[in-house]
Amino acid sequence: MPAEVAAILSPSESVLSSVYDAAQRIHLEADILELLKTPWREIRAQLPVRMDHGKLQIFEGYRVQHNGARGPYKGGLRYHPKADIDEVRALAMLMTYKCALMDLPFGGAKGGIMCDPTRMSMTELNRLTRTYTQHIHMVLGIARDIAAPDMGTNAQTMAWMMDAYGQLHGHTPGIVTGKPVELGGSYGREQATGRGVAICMREYAQREGVPPADIRVAVQGYGNVGSWTCRLAGQMGFKIVAIGDVKGAIANPAGIDIAALDKWVALAGSVAGFEGAEPITNEAVLAYDCDYLVPAALGEVITGENAGAVRARVLVEGANHPVTPSGDEVLAARKVVALPDVLVNAGGVTVSYFEWTQNVQQFRWPLERVNDELEARMVAAFNGLMARAALDGTRPRQAAFDMGVERVAQAIRLRGFV
Ligand code: GLU
């Protein structure tokens, strides 16, 4: 694709460009490709919320259900000022292929509300979440569409959503995953995405034959995904040398003490100002001298413009869609290996699947079982993906889309959608 075209793609067009690319390689029928281009259903909801100061504010919320051939729609709910319909559509598409790649019995969906949760009170967020749930409850269900946390939402958000849904349909814990353990959430769900990221790093390091202690890692983002990646990868022996969050960034070539950092973040609310490291700029995290770079926050942070500055040899995509197609081309030309989001951050939705099965069976698994099953599925998916890439001579992202699209297409054929 010409660089000037790639540079102006919207998020959903970017994801689709990977699907088109896969469709060519796997000789996908034109009818099925046509069906995958647009979501099955998109809802836009007007969400009036009485703010604490007394005025009414109207938010806009979405739920995009991309493809349900493999099972009920599954995907998170994002609260972010940039969570517009196209971004949510892109993320819903990614969920379809992520669930297929991990062989979970789910389709793909995503929800979003354009808002800034950092500037809202708990009562406002509670009301917003309930209003959203009331507006879309008719398309949700344990066999229809199951939500989960994403950027800007957490276990508390899921608790409100479950409660609002339950008021209309009766107690239904399986309607959301990533809820508090006290309300039927799964042990290990909170750490699951970071655990999956760390497992991918460990598996790749093993393939390279390099001990984790010799691998310097830079992480962009210290929210749920970034912080758990640092903790768990740190425990595996990786050296975390740079971390950035929304308020600032820090670096220490000798390795950052994550336990000490966590104590600081609990007080300061940011990695910025931590005494055991030097301050650097956020942009400098992406260009930091390291071996593995883990974007674990916003999408589209690595573009055609700044991909040339990446010094890592491996990009581990903790965030969803952190690299634009033109950024991807630059990385590929520079032989930077990009381990794709649909594999790397799939630990979250995999434990969401375990949570959903526990809810359906009304039976709780101990933490060891959750972690053991996550480990087995991540390692199997990692090995399957790398084997496919080696067989076809493709890059990991290409192999991931080839496998994901193939599996979704087969379910479409078997159901007789086309
Ligand atoms: N929001 C997470 C993701 O993008 C988790 C989705 C889920 O658990 O359903 O994968």
Tab-separated table of C-alpha atoms and ligand atoms in Angstrom:
chain	number	residue	atom	x	y	z
A	1	MET	CA	0.000	0.000	0.000
A	2	PRO	CA	1.423	3.463	-0.860
A	3	ALA	CA	2.590	5.280	2.288
A	4	GLU	CA	0.383	8.310	1.614
A	5	VAL	CA	-2.733	6.048	1.490
A	6	ALA	CA	-1.761	4.111	4.612
A	7	ALA	CA	-1.254	7.372	6.489
A	8	ILE	CA	-4.876	8.492	6.133
A	9	LEU	CA	-6.671	5.256	7.007
A	10	SER	CA	-9.182	5.379	9.854
A	11	PRO	CA	-8.736	2.776	12.640
A	12	SER	CA	-11.340	0.419	11.144
A	13	GLU	CA	-9.846	0.797	7.660
A	14	SER	CA	-6.456	-0.041	9.143
A	15	VAL	CA	-7.765	-3.267	10.682
A	16	LEU	CA	-9.541	-4.073	7.425
A	17	SER	CA	-6.311	-3.642	5.488
A	18	SER	CA	-4.916	-6.596	7.504
A	19	VAL	CA	-8.067	-8.576	6.678
A	20	TYR	CA	-7.773	-7.824	2.927
A	21	ASP	CA	-4.146	-8.807	3.066
A	22	ALA	CA	-5.063	-12.138	4.732
A	23	ALA	CA	-7.965	-12.699	2.306
A	24	GLN	CA	-5.562	-12.621	-0.625
A	25	ARG	CA	-3.115	-15.048	0.939
A	26	ILE	CA	-5.772	-17.567	2.000
A	27	HIS	CA	-7.851	-17.149	-1.206
A	28	LEU	CA	-10.975	-16.142	0.710
A	29	GLU	CA	-14.251	-16.145	-1.228
A	30	ALA	CA	-15.371	-12.634	-2.230
A	31	ASP	CA	-18.770	-13.106	-0.526
A	32	ILE	CA	-17.237	-13.845	2.847
A	33	LEU	CA	-14.835	-10.929	2.577
A	34	GLU	CA	-17.801	-8.695	1.778
A	35	LEU	CA	-19.536	-9.920	4.915
A	36	LEU	CA	-16.505	-9.250	7.109
A	37	LYS	CA	-16.123	-5.660	5.893
A	38	THR	CA	-18.971	-4.266	7.976
A	39	PRO	CA	-20.249	-5.185	11.443
A	40	TRP	CA	-23.391	-7.235	11.845
A	41	ARG	CA	-24.907	-4.589	14.074
A	42	GLU	CA	-23.945	-1.157	15.417
A	43	ILE	CA	-25.874	0.709	18.078
A	44	ARG	CA	-25.477	4.398	18.822
A	45	ALA	CA	-27.189	5.490	22.014
A	46	GLN	CA	-27.958	8.921	23.406
A	47	LEU	CA	-27.016	8.851	27.087
A	48	PRO	CA	-28.394	11.717	29.201
A	49	VAL	CA	-26.708	11.941	32.598
A	50	ARG	CA	-27.513	14.373	35.435
A	51	MET	CA	-24.049	15.568	36.506
A	52	ASP	CA	-23.195	16.249	40.135
A	53	HIS	CA	-23.411	20.014	39.600
A	54	GLY	CA	-27.063	19.614	38.523
A	55	LYS	CA	-26.796	20.132	34.749
A	56	LEU	CA	-27.751	17.491	32.197
A	57	GLN	CA	-24.973	16.226	29.961
A	58	ILE	CA	-25.666	14.061	26.940
A	59	PHE	CA	-23.008	11.493	26.120
A	60	GLU	CA	-22.808	9.272	23.075
A	61	GLY	CA	-22.314	5.533	23.491
A	62	TYR	CA	-21.871	2.637	21.080
A	63	ARG	CA	-21.946	-1.120	20.949
A	64	VAL	CA	-20.597	-2.681	17.788
A	65	GLN	CA	-21.215	-6.401	17.216
A	66	HIS	CA	-18.895	-7.333	14.398
A	67	ASN	CA	-19.289	-11.043	13.791
A	68	GLY	CA	-21.000	-13.788	15.799
A	69	ALA	CA	-20.390	-16.825	13.598
A	70	ARG	CA	-18.223	-18.519	16.253
A	71	GLY	CA	-20.415	-17.704	19.246
A	72	PRO	CA	-21.866	-14.880	21.350
A	73	TYR	CA	-20.296	-11.467	20.763
A	74	LYS	CA	-17.519	-10.710	23.245
A	75	GLY	CA	-15.560	-7.574	23.939
A	76	GLY	CA	-14.775	-4.757	26.293
A	77	LEU	CA	-16.324	-1.381	27.010
A	78	ARG	CA	-14.075	1.668	26.606
A	79	TYR	CA	-14.538	5.077	28.262
A	80	HIS	CA	-12.331	7.557	26.445
A	81	PRO	CA	-12.755	10.951	24.728
A	82	LYS	CA	-11.549	9.368	21.460
A	83	ALA	CA	-13.817	6.301	21.621
A	84	ASP	CA	-15.808	7.271	18.518
A	85	ILE	CA	-17.782	4.868	16.347
A	86	ASP	CA	-14.895	4.109	14.010
A	87	GLU	CA	-12.476	3.284	16.806
A	88	VAL	CA	-15.063	1.047	18.480
A	89	ARG	CA	-15.720	-0.655	15.121
A	90	ALA	CA	-12.007	-1.305	14.655
A	91	LEU	CA	-11.738	-2.771	18.159
A	92	ALA	CA	-14.821	-4.967	17.579
A	93	MET	CA	-13.214	-6.386	14.424
A	94	LEU	CA	-10.022	-7.133	16.331
A	95	MET	CA	-12.054	-9.004	18.966
A	96	THR	CA	-13.532	-11.274	16.266
A	97	TYR	CA	-10.064	-12.376	15.129
A	98	LYS	CA	-8.586	-12.419	18.642
A	99	CYS	CA	-11.273	-14.823	19.897
A	100	ALA	CA	-10.865	-16.965	16.766
A	101	LEU	CA	-7.067	-17.057	17.073
A	102	MET	CA	-7.374	-18.143	20.731
A	103	ASP	CA	-10.052	-20.661	19.692
A	104	LEU	CA	-12.575	-19.221	22.155
A	105	PRO	CA	-16.261	-19.893	21.374
A	106	PHE	CA	-17.023	-16.206	20.889
A	107	GLY	CA	-17.542	-13.645	18.167
A	108	GLY	CA	-16.281	-10.079	18.434
A	109	ALA	CA	-17.798	-6.869	19.788
A	110	LYS	CA	-16.753	-3.645	21.484
A	111	GLY	CA	-18.514	-0.862	23.330
A	112	GLY	CA	-17.480	2.699	23.866
A	113	ILE	CA	-18.628	5.935	25.424
A	114	MET	CA	-17.008	9.227	24.451
A	115	CYS	CA	-16.200	10.676	27.860
A	116	ASP	CA	-13.244	11.449	30.092
A	117	PRO	CA	-13.649	9.170	33.129
A	118	THR	CA	-10.705	10.847	34.885
A	119	ARG	CA	-12.835	14.002	35.158
A	120	MET	CA	-16.014	12.304	36.382
A	121	SER	CA	-17.068	11.363	39.907
A	122	MET	CA	-17.985	7.815	40.911
A	123	THR	CA	-21.661	8.760	41.089
A	124	GLU	CA	-21.550	10.226	37.569
A	125	LEU	CA	-19.793	7.136	36.217
A	126	ASN	CA	-22.315	4.918	37.985
A	127	ARG	CA	-25.232	6.793	36.384
A	128	LEU	CA	-23.572	6.821	32.954
A	129	THR	CA	-22.919	3.064	33.073
A	130	ARG	CA	-26.503	2.302	34.122
A	131	THR	CA	-27.947	4.574	31.429
A	132	TYR	CA	-25.766	2.912	28.797
A	133	THR	CA	-26.804	-0.570	29.942
A	134	GLN	CA	-30.490	0.386	29.917
A	135	HIS	CA	-30.133	1.680	26.353
A	136	ILE	CA	-28.497	-1.443	24.933
A	137	HIS	CA	-29.749	-4.255	27.224
A	138	MET	CA	-31.895	-5.750	24.453
A	139	VAL	CA	-28.837	-6.807	22.442
A	140	LEU	CA	-26.898	-8.187	25.427
A	141	GLY	CA	-27.196	-11.613	27.048
A	142	ILE	CA	-25.033	-14.532	28.186
A	143	ALA	CA	-25.707	-16.207	24.814
A	144	ARG	CA	-25.803	-12.908	22.842
A	145	ASP	CA	-23.151	-10.404	23.865
A	146	ILE	CA	-20.921	-10.280	26.954
A	147	ALA	CA	-19.059	-7.101	27.986
A	148	ALA	CA	-15.777	-6.651	29.875
A	149	PRO	CA	-13.472	-3.848	31.022
A	150	ASP	CA	-11.251	-1.983	28.574
A	151	MET	CA	-9.475	1.369	28.702
A	152	GLY	CA	-11.152	3.705	31.227
A	153	THR	CA	-13.356	1.009	32.770
A	154	ASN	CA	-12.720	-1.600	35.469
A	155	ALA	CA	-14.315	-4.210	37.733
A	156	GLN	CA	-16.503	-1.542	39.382
A	157	THR	CA	-17.907	-0.515	35.981
A	158	MET	CA	-18.782	-4.157	35.303
A	159	ALA	CA	-20.495	-4.446	38.700
A	160	TRP	CA	-22.756	-1.484	37.831
A	161	MET	CA	-23.461	-2.930	34.414
A	162	MET	CA	-24.329	-6.338	35.844
A	163	ASP	CA	-26.621	-4.718	38.397
A	164	ALA	CA	-28.423	-2.544	35.813
A	165	TYR	CA	-28.894	-5.572	33.527
A	166	GLY	CA	-30.070	-7.673	36.471
A	167	GLN	CA	-32.767	-5.145	37.335
A	168	LEU	CA	-34.294	-5.746	33.909
A	169	HIS	CA	-33.611	-9.460	33.422
A	170	GLY	CA	-32.937	-10.941	36.879
A	171	HIS	CA	-29.502	-11.687	38.341
A	172	THR	CA	-27.199	-12.586	35.433
A	173	PRO	CA	-23.504	-12.528	36.454
A	174	GLY	CA	-22.379	-13.995	33.095
A	175	ILE	CA	-23.508	-10.840	31.255
A	176	VAL	CA	-20.160	-9.206	32.057
A	177	THR	CA	-16.666	-10.527	32.743
A	178	GLY	CA	-13.917	-8.797	34.654
A	179	LYS	CA	-16.327	-8.089	37.503
A	180	PRO	CA	-15.275	-8.064	41.170
A	181	VAL	CA	-14.520	-11.524	42.586
A	182	GLU	CA	-17.133	-10.852	45.306
A	183	LEU	CA	-19.822	-10.670	42.599
A	184	GLY	CA	-18.820	-13.753	40.613
A	185	GLY	CA	-15.669	-12.506	38.945
A	186	SER	CA	-12.849	-14.932	38.276
A	187	TYR	CA	-9.671	-15.157	40.275
A	188	GLY	CA	-6.811	-14.032	38.095
A	189	ARG	CA	-8.874	-11.938	35.660
A	190	GLU	CA	-7.367	-8.631	36.729
A	191	GLN	CA	-3.805	-9.784	36.030
A	192	ALA	CA	-4.734	-11.892	33.003
A	193	THR	CA	-3.859	-9.516	30.167
A	194	GLY	CA	-0.466	-8.641	31.671
A	195	ARG	CA	0.174	-12.319	32.412
A	196	GLY	CA	-0.503	-13.162	28.761
A	197	VAL	CA	1.852	-10.384	27.618
A	198	ALA	CA	4.606	-11.661	29.935
A	199	ILE	CA	4.094	-15.252	28.730
A	200	CYS	CA	4.524	-14.110	25.105
A	201	MET	CA	7.727	-12.271	26.054
A	202	ARG	CA	9.074	-15.352	27.836
A	203	GLU	CA	8.201	-17.659	24.929
A	204	TYR	CA	9.795	-15.339	22.388
A	205	ALA	CA	12.933	-14.931	24.504
A	206	GLN	CA	13.190	-18.711	24.711
A	207	ARG	CA	13.027	-18.944	20.913
A	208	GLU	CA	15.746	-16.336	20.625
A	209	GLY	CA	17.798	-18.253	23.176
A	210	VAL	CA	18.317	-15.124	25.272
A	211	PRO	CA	17.799	-15.267	29.062
A	212	PRO	CA	15.218	-12.704	30.310
A	213	ALA	CA	17.877	-11.104	32.537
A	214	ASP	CA	19.657	-9.981	29.347
A	215	ILE	CA	16.511	-8.429	27.858
A	216	ARG	CA	15.812	-4.739	28.473
A	217	VAL	CA	12.140	-3.843	28.250
A	218	ALA	CA	10.429	-0.466	27.791
A	219	VAL	CA	6.713	-0.242	28.579
A	220	GLN	CA	4.340	2.523	27.519
A	221	GLY	CA	1.392	2.609	29.909
A	222	TYR	CA	1.104	1.722	33.607
A	223	GLY	CA	-2.589	0.965	33.848
A	224	ASN	CA	-3.975	-2.546	34.230
A	225	VAL	CA	-2.066	-4.040	31.282
A	226	GLY	CA	1.227	-2.172	31.637
A	227	SER	CA	1.559	-2.522	35.403
A	228	TRP	CA	0.813	-6.256	35.466
A	229	THR	CA	3.161	-6.806	32.544
A	230	CYS	CA	5.944	-5.074	34.492
A	231	ARG	CA	5.244	-7.048	37.670
A	232	LEU	CA	4.976	-10.461	36.022
A	233	ALA	CA	7.723	-9.968	33.420
A	234	GLY	CA	9.883	-8.576	36.242
A	235	GLN	CA	9.262	-11.778	38.231
A	236	MET	CA	10.349	-13.789	35.178
A	237	GLY	CA	13.650	-11.920	35.259
A	238	PHE	CA	13.190	-9.346	32.468
A	239	LYS	CA	14.873	-5.994	33.112
A	240	ILE	CA	12.288	-3.185	32.911
A	241	VAL	CA	14.286	-0.096	31.934
A	242	ALA	CA	11.663	2.512	30.957
A	243	ILE	CA	7.988	3.110	31.787
A	244	GLY	CA	5.644	5.904	30.756
A	245	ASP	CA	2.089	6.800	31.746
A	246	VAL	CA	-0.239	9.708	30.962
A	247	LYS	CA	1.473	12.001	33.448
A	248	GLY	CA	5.130	11.302	32.669
A	249	ALA	CA	7.844	8.734	32.056
A	250	ILE	CA	10.891	7.320	33.813
A	251	ALA	CA	13.962	5.310	32.882
A	252	ASN	CA	16.773	3.431	34.588
A	253	PRO	CA	19.182	1.438	32.394
A	254	ALA	CA	20.070	-0.746	35.402
A	255	GLY	CA	16.417	-1.817	35.788
A	256	ILE	CA	13.470	-0.299	37.645
A	257	ASP	CA	12.490	-1.793	41.024
A	258	ILE	CA	8.810	-2.517	40.284
A	259	ALA	CA	7.787	-3.229	43.905
A	260	ALA	CA	9.216	0.137	44.988
A	261	LEU	CA	7.598	1.819	41.984
A	262	ASP	CA	4.202	0.377	42.937
A	263	LYS	CA	4.501	1.933	46.401
A	264	TRP	CA	5.269	5.293	44.772
A	265	VAL	CA	2.402	5.024	42.258
A	266	ALA	CA	-0.047	4.195	45.064
A	267	LEU	CA	0.812	7.566	46.639
A	268	ALA	CA	1.537	9.769	43.618
A	269	GLY	CA	-0.916	8.328	41.080
A	270	SER	CA	1.780	8.216	38.405
A	271	VAL	CA	5.221	6.787	37.666
A	272	ALA	CA	6.400	10.413	37.258
A	273	GLY	CA	8.605	11.576	40.122
A	274	PHE	CA	9.764	8.078	41.175
A	275	GLU	CA	13.157	8.442	42.816
A	276	GLY	CA	14.613	5.164	41.583
A	277	ALA	CA	14.770	6.373	37.962
A	278	GLU	CA	15.418	9.417	35.795
A	279	PRO	CA	12.584	11.412	34.213
A	280	ILE	CA	12.264	11.125	30.421
A	281	THR	CA	9.579	12.249	27.959
A	282	ASN	CA	6.729	9.985	26.900
A	283	GLU	CA	7.857	9.989	23.258
A	284	ALA	CA	11.315	8.914	24.486
A	285	VAL	CA	9.843	5.664	25.877
A	286	LEU	CA	9.003	4.487	22.344
A	287	ALA	CA	12.511	5.386	21.159
A	288	TYR	CA	14.292	4.116	24.283
A	289	ASP	CA	17.371	1.924	23.887
A	290	CYS	CA	15.890	-1.489	24.736
A	291	ASP	CA	15.348	-4.986	23.330
A	292	TYR	CA	11.575	-5.386	23.710
A	293	LEU	CA	9.124	-2.492	23.501
A	294	VAL	CA	5.640	-2.986	24.966
A	295	PRO	CA	3.019	-0.392	24.002
A	296	ALA	CA	0.337	-1.031	26.635
A	297	ALA	CA	-1.897	2.024	26.426
A	298	LEU	CA	-3.460	3.905	23.519
A	299	GLY	CA	-3.890	2.751	19.940
A	300	GLU	CA	-1.954	4.082	16.931
A	301	VAL	CA	1.056	5.289	18.913
A	302	ILE	CA	3.571	3.904	16.417
A	303	THR	CA	3.088	5.435	12.996
A	304	GLY	CA	4.986	5.877	9.735
A	305	GLU	CA	6.405	8.993	11.280
A	306	ASN	CA	7.961	7.655	14.489
A	307	ALA	CA	8.443	3.912	13.724
A	308	GLY	CA	11.920	4.692	12.405
A	309	ALA	CA	12.919	5.832	15.893
A	310	VAL	CA	12.014	2.506	17.584
A	311	ARG	CA	15.241	0.913	18.805
A	312	ALA	CA	13.789	-2.335	20.147
A	313	ARG	CA	14.146	-5.496	18.038
A	314	VAL	CA	10.794	-6.864	19.217
A	315	LEU	CA	7.488	-5.050	19.607
A	316	VAL	CA	5.120	-6.755	22.047
A	317	GLU	CA	1.632	-5.344	21.484
A	318	GLY	CA	-0.060	-5.158	24.879
A	319	ALA	CA	-2.424	-2.426	23.642
A	320	ASN	CA	-4.986	-2.950	20.921
A	321	HIS	CA	-3.925	-1.671	17.501
A	322	PRO	CA	-0.857	0.262	18.700
A	323	VAL	CA	0.743	0.328	15.216
A	324	THR	CA	-0.728	1.919	12.086
A	325	PRO	CA	-0.276	0.087	8.753
A	326	SER	CA	2.389	2.566	7.652
A	327	GLY	CA	4.144	2.167	11.002
A	328	ASP	CA	4.001	-1.594	10.483
A	329	GLU	CA	5.653	-1.271	7.059
A	330	VAL	CA	8.491	0.764	8.517
A	331	LEU	CA	8.995	-1.786	11.322
A	332	ALA	CA	8.940	-4.689	8.856
A	333	ALA	CA	11.485	-2.983	6.591
A	334	ARG	CA	13.723	-2.482	9.630
A	335	LYS	CA	13.280	-6.162	10.632
A	336	VAL	CA	11.628	-5.267	13.945
A	337	VAL	CA	9.451	-8.267	14.864
A	338	ALA	CA	5.921	-7.200	15.857
A	339	LEU	CA	4.134	-9.758	18.040
A	340	PRO	CA	0.511	-8.775	17.318
A	341	ASP	CA	-2.136	-7.523	19.734
A	342	VAL	CA	-4.603	-10.295	18.856
A	343	LEU	CA	-2.176	-12.784	20.397
A	344	VAL	CA	-0.233	-10.747	22.945
A	345	ASN	CA	-3.136	-9.151	24.840
A	346	ALA	CA	-5.507	-12.117	24.471
A	347	GLY	CA	-4.904	-13.293	28.036
A	348	GLY	CA	-7.656	-10.899	29.148
A	349	VAL	CA	-10.399	-12.266	26.960
A	350	THR	CA	-9.182	-15.822	27.586
A	351	VAL	CA	-9.736	-15.469	31.335
A	352	SER	CA	-12.991	-13.656	30.506
A	353	TYR	CA	-13.984	-16.893	28.803
A	354	PHE	CA	-13.041	-18.830	31.944
A	355	GLU	CA	-15.094	-16.367	34.019
A	356	TRP	CA	-18.098	-16.786	31.751
A	357	THR	CA	-17.878	-20.592	31.913
A	358	GLN	CA	-17.634	-20.409	35.724
A	359	ASN	CA	-20.734	-18.165	35.805
A	360	VAL	CA	-22.691	-20.429	33.478
A	361	GLN	CA	-21.791	-23.451	35.639
A	362	GLN	CA	-22.128	-21.509	38.897
A	363	PHE	CA	-18.842	-23.024	39.986
A	364	ARG	CA	-15.668	-21.178	40.952
A	365	TRP	CA	-12.215	-22.270	39.877
A	366	PRO	CA	-9.222	-21.782	42.196
A	367	LEU	CA	-6.556	-19.305	41.019
A	368	GLU	CA	-4.087	-22.106	40.162
A	369	ARG	CA	-6.520	-23.598	37.671
A	370	VAL	CA	-7.164	-20.223	36.017
A	371	ASN	CA	-3.447	-19.531	35.683
A	372	ASP	CA	-2.612	-23.060	34.500
A	373	GLU	CA	-5.281	-23.007	31.808
A	374	LEU	CA	-4.277	-19.512	30.710
A	375	GLU	CA	-0.649	-20.602	30.501
A	376	ALA	CA	-1.552	-23.643	28.388
A	377	ARG	CA	-3.732	-21.651	25.983
A	378	MET	CA	-1.282	-18.778	25.566
A	379	VAL	CA	1.649	-21.118	24.896
A	380	ALA	CA	-0.398	-23.182	22.431
A	381	ALA	CA	-1.592	-20.073	20.585
A	382	PHE	CA	1.928	-18.598	20.544
A	383	ASN	CA	3.450	-21.815	19.164
A	384	GLY	CA	0.639	-22.313	16.654
A	385	LEU	CA	1.055	-18.788	15.360
A	386	MET	CA	4.839	-18.984	15.069
A	387	ALA	CA	4.607	-22.362	13.323
A	388	ARG	CA	2.152	-20.937	10.801
A	389	ALA	CA	4.352	-17.895	10.188
A	390	ALA	CA	7.385	-20.151	9.642
A	391	LEU	CA	5.432	-22.416	7.273
A	392	ASP	CA	4.127	-19.573	5.114
A	393	GLY	CA	7.102	-17.247	5.444
A	394	THR	CA	4.814	-14.537	6.858
A	395	ARG	CA	5.199	-12.071	9.698
A	396	PRO	CA	3.434	-12.900	12.992
A	397	ARG	CA	0.663	-10.327	12.386
A	398	GLN	CA	-0.007	-11.765	8.940
A	399	ALA	CA	-0.104	-15.313	10.297
A	400	ALA	CA	-2.476	-14.200	13.088
A	401	PHE	CA	-4.923	-12.688	10.612
A	402	ASP	CA	-4.607	-15.663	8.238
A	403	MET	CA	-5.563	-18.034	11.057
A	404	GLY	CA	-8.242	-15.780	12.555
A	405	VAL	CA	-9.948	-15.012	9.239
A	406	GLU	CA	-9.804	-18.680	8.184
A	407	ARG	CA	-11.536	-19.820	11.376
A	408	VAL	CA	-14.233	-17.143	11.203
A	409	ALA	CA	-14.804	-17.905	7.503
A	410	GLN	CA	-15.210	-21.614	8.216
A	411	ALA	CA	-17.853	-20.884	10.890
A	412	ILE	CA	-19.639	-18.611	8.409
A	413	ARG	CA	-19.659	-21.365	5.775
A	414	LEU	CA	-20.856	-24.023	8.221
A	415	ARG	CA	-23.696	-21.831	9.428
A	416	GLY	CA	-24.681	-21.026	5.864
A	417	PHE	CA	-24.497	-17.239	6.280
A	418	VAL	CA	-23.582	-16.864	2.598
B	1	GLU	N1	-10.955	-5.347	26.548
B	1	GLU	C1	-10.151	-6.531	26.498
B	1	GLU	C2	-9.625	-6.770	25.084
B	1	GLU	O1	-9.522	-5.862	24.305
B	1	GLU	C3	-10.877	-7.728	27.084
B	1	GLU	C4	-12.117	-8.122	26.369
B	1	GLU	C5	-12.897	-9.210	27.086
B	1	GLU	O2	-12.426	-9.733	28.072
B	1	GLU	O3	-14.001	-9.483	26.608
B	1	GLU	O4	-9.244	-7.842	24.733
